[in-house]
Amino acid sequence: ITILEASNRVGGRILTHREGGWYAELGAMRLPTEHRIVREFIRQFNLLLSTFYSSHNNAWYLVNNVRARHIDVEKNPDILNYPVRPEEKGKSAIELYNQTLDRLAPQVTTDCKVLKEKYDSFSTKEYLIKEGNLSRGAVNMIGDLMDLDGGFHLSFLDSVMGHVTFQQGLDEIVNGFDQLPEAFYRYIDPKADIRFQAPVVNITQDGKEVKVFYHNPSTSVPTLKTADYVLVATAAKAIRLIKFSPPLSPNKTRALRSLHFSKDVKIFLACRERFWEEKDEIFGGKSVTDHPARNIYYPSHNFSNGVGVVLASYTGDDDADFFNSLSEEKSVDLVREDLAKIHNLNKSYVQTVCDKHVVKKWGEDEYSMGAYVSLTPYQFTDFAAALYQNEGRVYFAGEYTAQPHGWIDTAMKGSIRAARDIHEAMGATHGWPRGERKGN
């Protein structure tokens, strides 16, 4: 087995920034309870998990020029001044959202195929208004507080899958997610030929073999590697950098070209004082604002050197596009300003105590070209099958080839399916009985 990695490291969209005794998860940062595949590997590699706290009673809402604690909004959602109908008053954003899902319950339990066929055409906002019969005020409340506003134009089905996933408990890997790909690397390295800085430029199928051409740092012309089968495990958009001969099918080509990717932006601040703990008694969870920062995640862990690392802004879709247009310096300045407003502090204080930062704009990443797939209406129906379908001896895997999109577990699920399909194809070629394999 030969593994060709375009970058100079393992991990892909698992990216842990480490500096001066602290770290920040620029990529994957949480694991839902029901994601069993990734959790099994974490167990086998003897990595530790701890709770990722996604909410805290003392965290803040700052929306509609109203600043209020989570616990107070939970008791009385009306204090945020959303212009909802009388029958919607007193209901939280999640209650209003779940209310619109009640009509889906019978279909979810009987036939998911019918559900996809019926609702794949809906954007999230369209469904909430037309099928959910919510007021514009209720829809705006859901958009702001559930972080759906920037992606209201996206597939309602994608929204539902995300909502269901986040209703589970969440964990994080103690001391950083980068330990997971590093553990895989140590396990695989003795068994495979792993080459870094080796971006693939051409894949040619010729009879019973596949020729893979890739750039090698030590040569000026592409290097050739011949294989029986190839598994392409890049991010979806990056596949378009590879030339295929014969060309990929029109359906596959169209799916890869049209697939919608969220270009998430994460902005971390490293602070000498953990004012969110000391002043506001917030431990984990997140604050929400309709200002540019949108979502502020507080650490569910602390570092021995006393540094507090806060994810001062986490945005996706249209909210992320705002920061993608700005310089890093301007982005950080705006986020410090929003953080000061949320915690009722002077901006100069935040600038002084939070003097280090790290920014990751996934839309600018040359290898992934985005964070994860977030489908638009009709893309489930039009593209789902084409995205994971093999093309001759070339197979495809990644978070875009299975649902729910955007998770480590989903990428693993897609990879296992592709490996199984390759195994079965090899068995058919070599005449092995189905379900058996050659060797140990």
Coordinates of C-alpha atoms in Angstrom, one line a residue:
I1 CA 0.0 0.0 0.0
T2 CA 1.2 3.5 -0.9
I3 CA -0.2 6.6 0.6
L4 CA 0.3 9.9 -1.2
E5 CA -0.3 13.0 1.0
A6 CA -0.2 16.4 -0.7
S7 CA 0.7 18.3 2.5
N8 CA 3.7 17.9 4.8
R9 CA 1.7 16.5 7.7
V10 CA -1.0 14.0 8.7
G11 CA -4.5 15.0 9.8
G12 CA -6.1 17.0 7.0
R13 CA -9.0 18.9 8.6
I14 CA -7.9 17.7 12.0
L15 CA -5.5 20.6 12.8
T16 CA -4.3 21.4 16.3
H17 CA -2.3 24.6 16.7
R18 CA 0.3 24.3 19.5
E19 CA 2.2 27.2 21.1
G20 CA 3.8 27.9 24.4
G21 CA 2.0 25.3 26.5
W22 CA -1.5 25.8 25.0
Y23 CA -3.3 24.6 21.9
A24 CA -6.3 25.5 19.8
E25 CA -8.4 23.2 17.6
L26 CA -8.5 24.9 14.2
G27 CA -10.3 22.0 12.7
A28 CA -12.3 19.1 14.4
M29 CA -13.0 19.9 18.0
R30 CA -15.8 17.6 19.2
L31 CA -17.2 14.1 18.9
P32 CA -20.9 13.2 19.2
T33 CA -21.7 10.3 21.6
E34 CA -23.2 8.1 18.8
H35 CA -20.2 8.3 16.6
R36 CA -19.0 4.8 17.3
I37 CA -16.4 4.2 14.6
V38 CA -14.1 7.0 15.6
R39 CA -14.6 6.3 19.3
E40 CA -13.5 2.7 18.8
F41 CA -10.2 3.8 17.3
I42 CA -9.8 6.3 20.1
R43 CA -10.2 3.4 22.5
Q44 CA -7.8 1.2 20.6
F45 CA -5.2 4.0 20.6
N46 CA -5.7 4.6 24.4
L47 CA -6.6 8.2 23.9
L48 CA -8.6 9.9 26.6
L49 CA -11.9 11.8 26.2
S50 CA -13.5 14.5 28.3
T51 CA -16.8 16.3 28.0
F52 CA -17.1 19.1 25.5
Y53 CA -19.6 21.6 27.1
S54 CA -21.7 23.2 24.4
S55 CA -23.8 25.3 26.7
H56 CA -23.5 27.0 30.1
N57 CA -26.2 28.8 32.1
N58 CA -24.0 31.9 32.7
A59 CA -23.0 32.4 29.0
W60 CA -24.4 35.4 27.2
Y61 CA -26.8 36.3 24.4
L62 CA -26.2 39.7 22.8
V63 CA -28.8 40.1 20.1
N64 CA -31.3 42.8 19.1
N65 CA -29.2 45.2 21.4
V66 CA -30.2 43.0 24.4
R67 CA -27.6 41.4 26.6
A68 CA -28.9 38.5 28.8
R69 CA -27.7 35.3 30.4
H70 CA -28.6 32.0 28.9
I71 CA -30.4 30.9 32.0
D72 CA -32.6 34.1 31.9
V73 CA -33.4 33.6 28.2
E74 CA -34.2 29.9 28.9
K75 CA -36.7 31.1 31.6
N76 CA -38.2 33.8 29.4
P77 CA -37.2 33.9 25.7
D78 CA -39.3 37.0 25.1
I79 CA -36.7 39.2 26.8
L80 CA -34.7 39.1 23.5
N81 CA -37.5 41.1 21.8
Y82 CA -38.1 39.0 18.7
P83 CA -41.5 40.0 17.2
V84 CA -43.2 36.6 17.4
R85 CA -46.9 35.7 17.3
P86 CA -48.8 35.4 20.5
E87 CA -48.9 31.6 20.3
E88 CA -45.1 31.6 19.8
K89 CA -44.3 33.7 22.9
G90 CA -42.5 31.9 25.8
K91 CA -41.0 29.4 23.4
S92 CA -37.2 29.0 23.0
A93 CA -35.6 28.8 19.5
I94 CA -35.1 25.1 19.9
E95 CA -38.7 24.6 20.9
L96 CA -39.9 26.5 17.9
Y97 CA -37.6 24.6 15.6
N98 CA -38.7 21.2 17.1
Q99 CA -42.3 22.2 16.7
T100 CA -41.8 22.4 13.0
L101 CA -40.3 18.9 13.0
D102 CA -43.4 17.2 14.5
R103 CA -45.0 16.7 11.1
L104 CA -41.9 14.8 10.0
A105 CA -42.0 12.3 12.8
P106 CA -44.2 9.7 11.0
Q107 CA -42.1 9.8 7.9
V108 CA -38.8 9.6 9.7
T109 CA -39.9 6.3 11.4
T110 CA -41.5 4.8 8.2
D111 CA -39.5 5.8 5.1
C112 CA -36.5 8.0 5.0
K113 CA -36.4 7.8 1.2
V114 CA -39.8 9.4 1.0
L115 CA -38.6 12.1 3.5
K116 CA -35.6 12.9 1.3
E117 CA -37.7 13.0 -1.9
K118 CA -40.3 15.2 -0.4
Y119 CA -38.1 17.7 1.5
D120 CA -34.9 17.8 -0.5
S121 CA -36.2 20.8 -2.4
F122 CA -36.6 22.9 0.7
S123 CA -34.1 25.3 2.0
T124 CA -34.1 25.6 5.8
K125 CA -35.8 29.0 5.8
E126 CA -38.4 27.9 3.2
Y127 CA -39.4 24.9 5.3
L128 CA -39.7 26.9 8.5
I129 CA -42.0 29.4 6.9
K130 CA -44.0 27.3 4.5
E131 CA -44.2 24.0 6.3
G132 CA -43.5 25.1 9.9
N133 CA -45.8 28.1 9.6
L134 CA -43.6 30.2 11.8
S135 CA -43.6 34.0 11.9
R136 CA -40.6 35.9 10.6
G137 CA -39.7 36.8 14.1
A138 CA -39.6 33.2 15.1
V139 CA -37.5 32.3 12.1
N140 CA -35.1 35.1 12.9
M141 CA -34.8 33.9 16.4
I142 CA -34.0 30.4 15.2
G143 CA -31.5 31.7 12.8
D144 CA -29.7 33.9 15.3
L145 CA -29.7 31.6 18.4
M146 CA -29.2 28.2 16.6
D147 CA -26.6 29.6 14.2
L148 CA -28.7 28.8 11.1
D149 CA -29.1 32.3 9.7
G150 CA -25.9 32.2 7.7
G151 CA -27.0 29.0 6.1
F152 CA -30.8 29.6 5.7
H153 CA -30.4 29.0 2.0
L154 CA -28.9 25.5 2.5
S155 CA -30.7 22.2 2.5
F156 CA -33.4 21.7 5.2
L157 CA -32.4 18.0 5.4
D158 CA -28.8 19.0 6.2
S159 CA -30.1 21.3 8.9
V160 CA -32.2 18.5 10.4
M161 CA -29.2 16.1 10.4
G162 CA -27.1 18.7 12.1
H163 CA -29.7 19.4 14.7
V164 CA -30.2 15.7 15.5
T165 CA -26.4 15.2 15.8
F166 CA -26.0 18.1 18.2
Q167 CA -28.7 16.8 20.5
Q168 CA -26.3 14.1 21.5
G169 CA -23.6 14.5 24.2
L170 CA -20.2 15.8 22.9
D171 CA -16.7 14.9 23.9
E172 CA -13.2 16.2 23.1
I173 CA -9.8 14.4 22.9
V174 CA -7.8 15.3 26.0
N175 CA -4.6 17.2 25.0
G176 CA -5.6 17.7 21.4
F177 CA -7.3 16.0 18.4
D178 CA -4.0 15.8 16.5
Q179 CA -3.1 12.8 18.6
L180 CA -5.7 10.7 16.6
P181 CA -4.1 11.1 13.1
E182 CA -0.6 10.8 14.7
A183 CA -1.7 7.5 16.3
F184 CA -2.9 6.2 12.9
Y185 CA 0.3 7.3 11.4
R186 CA 2.4 5.4 13.9
Y187 CA 0.2 2.3 13.4
I188 CA 0.3 2.4 9.5
D189 CA 3.8 3.6 9.0
P190 CA 5.6 0.2 9.3
K191 CA 3.0 -1.4 7.0
A192 CA 2.8 1.2 4.2
D193 CA 4.9 3.5 2.0
I194 CA 3.8 7.0 3.1
R195 CA 5.0 9.9 1.0
F196 CA 4.4 13.6 2.1
Q197 CA 4.4 16.6 -0.2
A198 CA 3.2 14.3 -3.0
P199 CA 0.2 15.9 -4.6
V200 CA -1.4 13.7 -7.2
V201 CA -1.8 15.5 -10.6
N202 CA -3.0 12.7 -12.9
I203 CA -4.8 9.3 -12.6
T204 CA -4.9 7.1 -15.7
Q205 CA -6.8 3.8 -15.9
D206 CA -5.4 1.4 -18.4
G207 CA -6.8 -2.1 -18.5
K208 CA -6.2 -3.9 -15.2
E209 CA -4.0 -1.2 -13.6
V210 CA -4.1 2.4 -12.5
K211 CA -1.3 4.8 -13.1
V212 CA -0.9 7.6 -10.6
F213 CA 1.3 10.6 -11.4
Y214 CA 2.3 12.8 -8.5
H215 CA 4.7 15.6 -7.8
N216 CA 7.9 14.7 -5.8
P217 CA 9.9 17.5 -4.1
S218 CA 13.1 15.9 -5.3
T219 CA 12.2 15.8 -9.0
S220 CA 11.1 18.3 -11.6
V221 CA 8.7 15.9 -13.5
P222 CA 5.8 13.9 -12.0
T223 CA 6.6 10.5 -10.5
L224 CA 4.7 7.5 -11.6
K225 CA 3.2 4.9 -9.3
T226 CA 1.2 1.9 -10.7
A227 CA -1.5 0.2 -8.6
D228 CA -4.3 -2.3 -8.9
Y229 CA -6.8 0.1 -7.3
V230 CA -6.8 3.7 -6.1
L231 CA -8.7 5.3 -3.2
V232 CA -9.1 9.1 -3.6
A233 CA -9.5 10.5 -0.1
T234 CA -9.0 14.2 -0.7
A235 CA -11.6 16.9 0.2
A236 CA -14.3 17.0 -2.5
K237 CA -13.2 20.3 -4.1
A238 CA -9.5 19.2 -4.3
I239 CA -10.4 16.3 -6.6
R240 CA -10.8 18.9 -9.4
L241 CA -7.1 19.5 -9.3
I242 CA -6.5 15.9 -10.5
K243 CA -6.8 15.0 -14.2
F244 CA -8.5 11.7 -14.9
S245 CA -8.1 9.6 -18.0
P246 CA -10.6 8.5 -19.0
P247 CA -12.5 11.5 -17.6
L248 CA -14.8 11.1 -14.7
S249 CA -18.4 10.5 -15.6
P250 CA -20.6 13.6 -16.2
N251 CA -22.6 13.0 -13.1
K252 CA -19.5 12.7 -10.9
T253 CA -17.9 15.8 -12.5
R254 CA -21.0 17.8 -12.1
A255 CA -21.5 16.8 -8.4
L256 CA -17.9 17.7 -7.5
R257 CA -18.1 21.0 -9.3
S258 CA -21.5 22.0 -7.8
L259 CA -21.2 20.7 -4.3
H260 CA -21.5 23.4 -1.7
F261 CA -18.8 23.8 0.8
S262 CA -18.9 25.8 4.0
K263 CA -15.8 28.0 4.4
D264 CA -15.7 28.2 8.1
V265 CA -13.5 30.7 10.0
K266 CA -12.2 30.2 13.5
I267 CA -10.5 33.0 15.5
F268 CA -8.8 32.1 18.8
L269 CA -7.5 34.4 21.4
A270 CA -5.0 33.3 24.0
C271 CA -5.5 35.3 27.2
R272 CA -3.4 35.8 30.3
E273 CA -6.6 36.2 32.3
R274 CA -9.6 34.0 32.1
F275 CA -12.1 36.8 32.6
W276 CA -15.1 34.7 31.5
E277 CA -14.4 32.4 34.4
E278 CA -13.3 35.0 37.0
K279 CA -15.8 37.7 36.2
D280 CA -18.8 35.8 34.7
E281 CA -18.3 32.3 36.1
I282 CA -18.5 30.7 32.7
F283 CA -16.9 27.3 32.3
G284 CA -17.3 25.8 28.8
G285 CA -20.3 26.4 26.6
K286 CA -20.8 29.3 24.3
S287 CA -22.2 32.9 24.0
V288 CA -24.2 34.0 20.9
T289 CA -24.4 37.4 19.3
D290 CA -25.8 38.9 16.1
H291 CA -22.5 40.8 15.8
P292 CA -19.8 39.5 13.4
A293 CA -18.2 37.1 16.0
R294 CA -21.6 35.2 16.2
N295 CA -20.4 32.2 18.3
I296 CA -17.9 32.4 21.2
Y297 CA -16.9 29.0 22.6
Y298 CA -15.2 28.9 26.0
P299 CA -12.7 26.2 26.8
S300 CA -13.9 22.9 28.4
H301 CA -10.4 22.5 29.7
N302 CA -7.6 24.6 31.2
F303 CA -3.9 24.7 30.7
S304 CA -1.3 24.3 33.5
N305 CA 0.4 27.6 32.6
G306 CA -2.8 29.5 33.3
V307 CA -3.4 30.7 29.7
G308 CA -7.0 30.8 28.7
V309 CA -7.8 30.0 25.1
V310 CA -11.2 31.1 23.9
L311 CA -12.6 30.5 20.4
A312 CA -13.7 34.1 20.2
S313 CA -15.5 33.6 16.9
Y314 CA -16.7 30.5 15.0
T315 CA -18.6 31.2 11.9
G316 CA -19.7 29.3 8.8
D317 CA -21.4 29.8 5.5
D318 CA -22.5 33.5 4.9
D319 CA -21.3 34.5 8.4
A320 CA -17.8 33.2 7.5
D321 CA -17.8 35.0 4.2
F322 CA -17.7 38.3 6.1
F323 CA -14.4 37.4 7.7
N324 CA -13.0 35.8 4.5
S325 CA -13.1 39.3 3.0
L326 CA -11.1 40.9 5.8
S327 CA -7.4 40.8 6.7
E328 CA -6.4 38.8 9.7
E329 CA -5.6 41.9 11.7
K330 CA -9.1 43.4 11.0
S331 CA -10.8 40.1 11.8
V332 CA -9.1 39.9 15.1
D333 CA -9.8 43.5 16.0
L334 CA -13.5 43.1 15.3
V335 CA -13.6 39.9 17.4
R336 CA -11.9 41.5 20.3
E337 CA -14.4 44.4 20.1
D338 CA -17.4 41.9 20.1
L339 CA -15.9 39.9 23.0
A340 CA -15.5 43.1 25.0
K341 CA -19.2 44.0 24.4
I342 CA -20.4 40.6 25.3
H343 CA -18.6 40.6 28.6
N344 CA -19.1 44.3 29.3
L345 CA -15.4 45.1 29.3
N346 CA -13.2 47.8 27.8
K347 CA -11.8 46.8 24.4
S348 CA -8.4 48.0 25.6
Y349 CA -8.5 45.5 28.4
V350 CA -9.3 42.6 26.0
Q351 CA -6.5 43.8 23.7
T352 CA -4.0 43.8 26.6
V353 CA -4.8 40.4 28.2
C354 CA -5.6 38.6 24.9
D355 CA -2.5 39.6 23.0
K356 CA -2.0 36.4 21.1
H357 CA -4.3 35.0 18.4
V358 CA -4.5 32.3 15.7
V359 CA -6.9 32.5 12.7
K360 CA -7.9 29.7 10.4
K361 CA -9.9 30.5 7.3
W362 CA -10.7 27.1 5.8
G363 CA -11.8 28.6 2.5
E364 CA -8.2 29.7 2.0
D365 CA -6.7 26.2 2.7
E366 CA -5.0 25.0 -0.4
Y367 CA -5.7 21.3 0.3
S368 CA -9.3 21.3 1.5
M369 CA -10.6 24.5 -0.1
G370 CA -13.3 24.7 2.6
A371 CA -14.3 23.1 5.9
Y372 CA -17.0 20.5 5.0
V373 CA -19.9 19.9 2.7
S374 CA -23.1 21.7 3.4
L375 CA -25.7 20.9 0.7
T376 CA -28.1 23.2 -1.0
P377 CA -31.6 22.1 -2.0
Y378 CA -31.8 19.2 -4.5
Q379 CA -28.2 18.2 -3.9
F380 CA -29.1 15.1 -1.9
T381 CA -31.2 13.8 -4.7
D382 CA -28.9 14.9 -7.5
F383 CA -25.5 14.1 -6.1
A384 CA -25.5 11.6 -3.2
A385 CA -25.1 8.4 -5.3
A386 CA -22.6 10.0 -7.7
L387 CA -20.3 11.3 -5.0
Y388 CA -19.4 7.9 -3.5
Q389 CA -19.7 5.8 -6.7
N390 CA -16.5 4.4 -8.0
E391 CA -15.2 5.0 -11.5
G392 CA -13.7 1.8 -12.7
R393 CA -10.7 1.0 -10.4
V394 CA -10.8 4.4 -8.8
Y395 CA -12.8 4.7 -5.6
F396 CA -13.7 7.8 -3.4
A397 CA -14.0 8.4 0.3
G398 CA -14.4 11.4 2.6
E399 CA -17.0 13.2 4.7
Y400 CA -18.8 14.2 1.5
T401 CA -19.5 10.6 0.5
A402 CA -21.8 9.8 3.4
Q403 CA -24.1 11.5 5.9
P404 CA -24.1 13.4 8.2
H405 CA -21.5 15.6 6.5
G406 CA -18.7 17.3 8.3
W407 CA -17.7 14.7 10.9
I408 CA -14.6 12.5 11.4
D409 CA -16.9 9.5 11.9
T410 CA -18.6 10.1 8.6
A411 CA -15.2 10.2 6.8
M412 CA -14.3 7.0 8.4
K413 CA -17.6 5.4 7.4
G414 CA -17.1 6.4 3.8
S415 CA -13.5 5.0 3.9
I416 CA -14.7 1.7 5.3
R417 CA -17.3 1.4 2.6
A418 CA -14.8 2.2 -0.1
A419 CA -12.3 -0.3 1.3
R420 CA -15.0 -3.0 1.4
D421 CA -16.0 -2.3 -2.2
I422 CA -12.3 -2.5 -3.3
H423 CA -11.9 -5.8 -1.4
E424 CA -15.0 -7.2 -3.1
A425 CA -13.8 -6.1 -6.5
M426 CA -10.5 -7.8 -5.8
G427 CA -12.3 -10.9 -4.8
A428 CA -14.3 -10.9 -8.0
T429 CA -11.1 -10.4 -10.1
H430 CA -9.2 -13.1 -8.4
G431 CA -12.1 -15.5 -7.9
W432 CA -12.2 -15.3 -4.1
P433 CA -15.4 -16.4 -2.4
R434 CA -17.5 -13.4 -1.4
G435 CA -16.6 -12.4 2.2
E436 CA -13.2 -14.0 2.2
R437 CA -9.9 -12.4 1.7
K438 CA -6.4 -13.5 0.5
G439 CA -3.8 -13.8 3.2
N440 CA -4.1 -13.0 6.9

